[in-house]
Coordinates of C-alpha atoms in Angstrom, one line a residue:
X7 CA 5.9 41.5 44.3
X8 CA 3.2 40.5 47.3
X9 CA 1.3 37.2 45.9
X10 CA -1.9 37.5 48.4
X11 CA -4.5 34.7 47.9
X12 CA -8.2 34.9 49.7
X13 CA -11.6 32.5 48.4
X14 CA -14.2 33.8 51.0
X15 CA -17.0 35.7 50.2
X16 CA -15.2 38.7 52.2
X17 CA -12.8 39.5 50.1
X18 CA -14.1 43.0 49.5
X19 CA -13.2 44.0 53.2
X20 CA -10.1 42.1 53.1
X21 CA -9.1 44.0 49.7
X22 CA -9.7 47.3 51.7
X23 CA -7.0 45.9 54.6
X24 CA -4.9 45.1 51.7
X25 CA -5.3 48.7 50.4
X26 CA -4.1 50.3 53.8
X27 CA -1.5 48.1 54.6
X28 CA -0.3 49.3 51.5
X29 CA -1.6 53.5 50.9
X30 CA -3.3 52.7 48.2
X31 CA -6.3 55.2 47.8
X32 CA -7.1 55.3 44.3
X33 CA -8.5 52.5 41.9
X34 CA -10.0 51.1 38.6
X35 CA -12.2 48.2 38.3
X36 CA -12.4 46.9 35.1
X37 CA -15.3 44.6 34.7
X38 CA -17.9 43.1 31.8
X39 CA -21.6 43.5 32.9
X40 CA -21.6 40.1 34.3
X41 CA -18.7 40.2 35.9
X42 CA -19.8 43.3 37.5
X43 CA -23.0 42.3 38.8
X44 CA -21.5 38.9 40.5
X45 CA -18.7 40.7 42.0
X46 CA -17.8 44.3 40.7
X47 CA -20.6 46.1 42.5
X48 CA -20.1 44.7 45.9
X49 CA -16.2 45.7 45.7
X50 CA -17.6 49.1 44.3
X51 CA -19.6 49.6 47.4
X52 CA -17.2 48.9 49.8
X53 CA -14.5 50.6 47.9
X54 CA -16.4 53.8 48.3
X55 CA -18.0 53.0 51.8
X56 CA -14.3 53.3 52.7
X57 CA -14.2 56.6 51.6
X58 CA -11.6 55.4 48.8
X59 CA -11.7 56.9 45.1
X60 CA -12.7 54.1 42.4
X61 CA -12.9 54.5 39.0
X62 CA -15.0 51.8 37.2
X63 CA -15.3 50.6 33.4
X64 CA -17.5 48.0 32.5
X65 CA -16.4 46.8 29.1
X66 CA -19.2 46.8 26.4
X67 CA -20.6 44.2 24.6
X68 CA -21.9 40.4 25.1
X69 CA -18.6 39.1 25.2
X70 CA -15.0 40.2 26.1
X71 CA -12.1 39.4 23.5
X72 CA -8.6 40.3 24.5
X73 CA -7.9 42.9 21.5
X74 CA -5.9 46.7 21.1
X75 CA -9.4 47.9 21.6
X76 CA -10.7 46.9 24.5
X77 CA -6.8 47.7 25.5
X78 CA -7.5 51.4 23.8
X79 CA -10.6 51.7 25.9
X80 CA -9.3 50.6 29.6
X81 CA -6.5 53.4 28.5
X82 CA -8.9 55.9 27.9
X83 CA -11.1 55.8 30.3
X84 CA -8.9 55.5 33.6
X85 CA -7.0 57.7 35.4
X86 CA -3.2 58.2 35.3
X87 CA -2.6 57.0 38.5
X88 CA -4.7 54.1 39.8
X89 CA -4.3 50.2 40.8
X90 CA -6.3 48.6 38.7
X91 CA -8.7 46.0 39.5
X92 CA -9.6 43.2 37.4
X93 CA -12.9 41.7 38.3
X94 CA -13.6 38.6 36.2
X95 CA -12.0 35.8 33.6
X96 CA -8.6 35.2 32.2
X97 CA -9.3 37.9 29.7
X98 CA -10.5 40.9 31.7
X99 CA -7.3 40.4 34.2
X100 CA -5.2 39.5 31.3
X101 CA -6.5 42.8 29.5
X102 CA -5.9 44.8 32.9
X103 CA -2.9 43.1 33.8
X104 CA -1.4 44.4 30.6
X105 CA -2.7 48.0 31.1
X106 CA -1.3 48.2 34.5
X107 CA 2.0 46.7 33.5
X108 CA 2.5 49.4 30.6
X109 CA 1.3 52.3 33.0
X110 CA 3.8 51.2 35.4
X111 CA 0.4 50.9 37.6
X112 CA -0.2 48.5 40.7
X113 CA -2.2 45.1 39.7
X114 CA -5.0 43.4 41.8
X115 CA -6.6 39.9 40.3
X116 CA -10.5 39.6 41.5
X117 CA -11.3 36.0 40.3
X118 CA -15.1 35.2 39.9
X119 CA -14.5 31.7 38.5
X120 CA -13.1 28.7 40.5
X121 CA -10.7 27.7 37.8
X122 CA -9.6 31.6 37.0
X123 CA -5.7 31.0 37.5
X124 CA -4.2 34.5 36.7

């Protein structure tokens, strides 16, 4: 298992080093909407800017429990094959951490709080 760690803003460029060091081409960002708009767009961007595939669900609703929906709907809406990207709290990577585990899927944690320790 590689345990990479990075807190600078440029974490979207160093995820995309990550990704070619490594082949990886395809992913899934799983977000909420303010999760998204603090960090999930700009790794969208660059994502795409580096001509990489990403999928991207942005989990509805005001707030984000950790329940078989939610785990229904990450299912549902990504692809087979994909590392998934969790973009946010304990919940969302503890949500996408699961889904990737059970689809036998690579795992990245995107942190956008200071004391996020998954």
């Amino acid at each position: 298992m590689d345990i990479h760690i990075n807190f600078d803003r440029a974490a979207p460029d160093r995820l995309i080093e990550y990704a070619a060091e490594r082949g990886l081409t395809a992913f899934t960002l799983v977000a909420d909407k303010n999760t998204f708009a603090a960090l999930g767009r700009r790794v969208e961007v660059a994502l795409r800017a580096a001509g990489l595939a990403v999928e991207v669900i942005v989990l509805p609703g005001d707030e984000v429990v950790p329940d078989e929906g939610r785990i229904v709907y990450i299912l549902m809406c990504a692809p087979v094959h994909t590392c998934y990207l969790a973009v946010g709290s304990g919940v969302i990577t503890d949500l996408t951490r699961f889904v990737s585990y059970h689809t036998r899927n690579r795992f990245i944690s995107l942190p956008t709080a200071p004391s996020m320790d998954g």
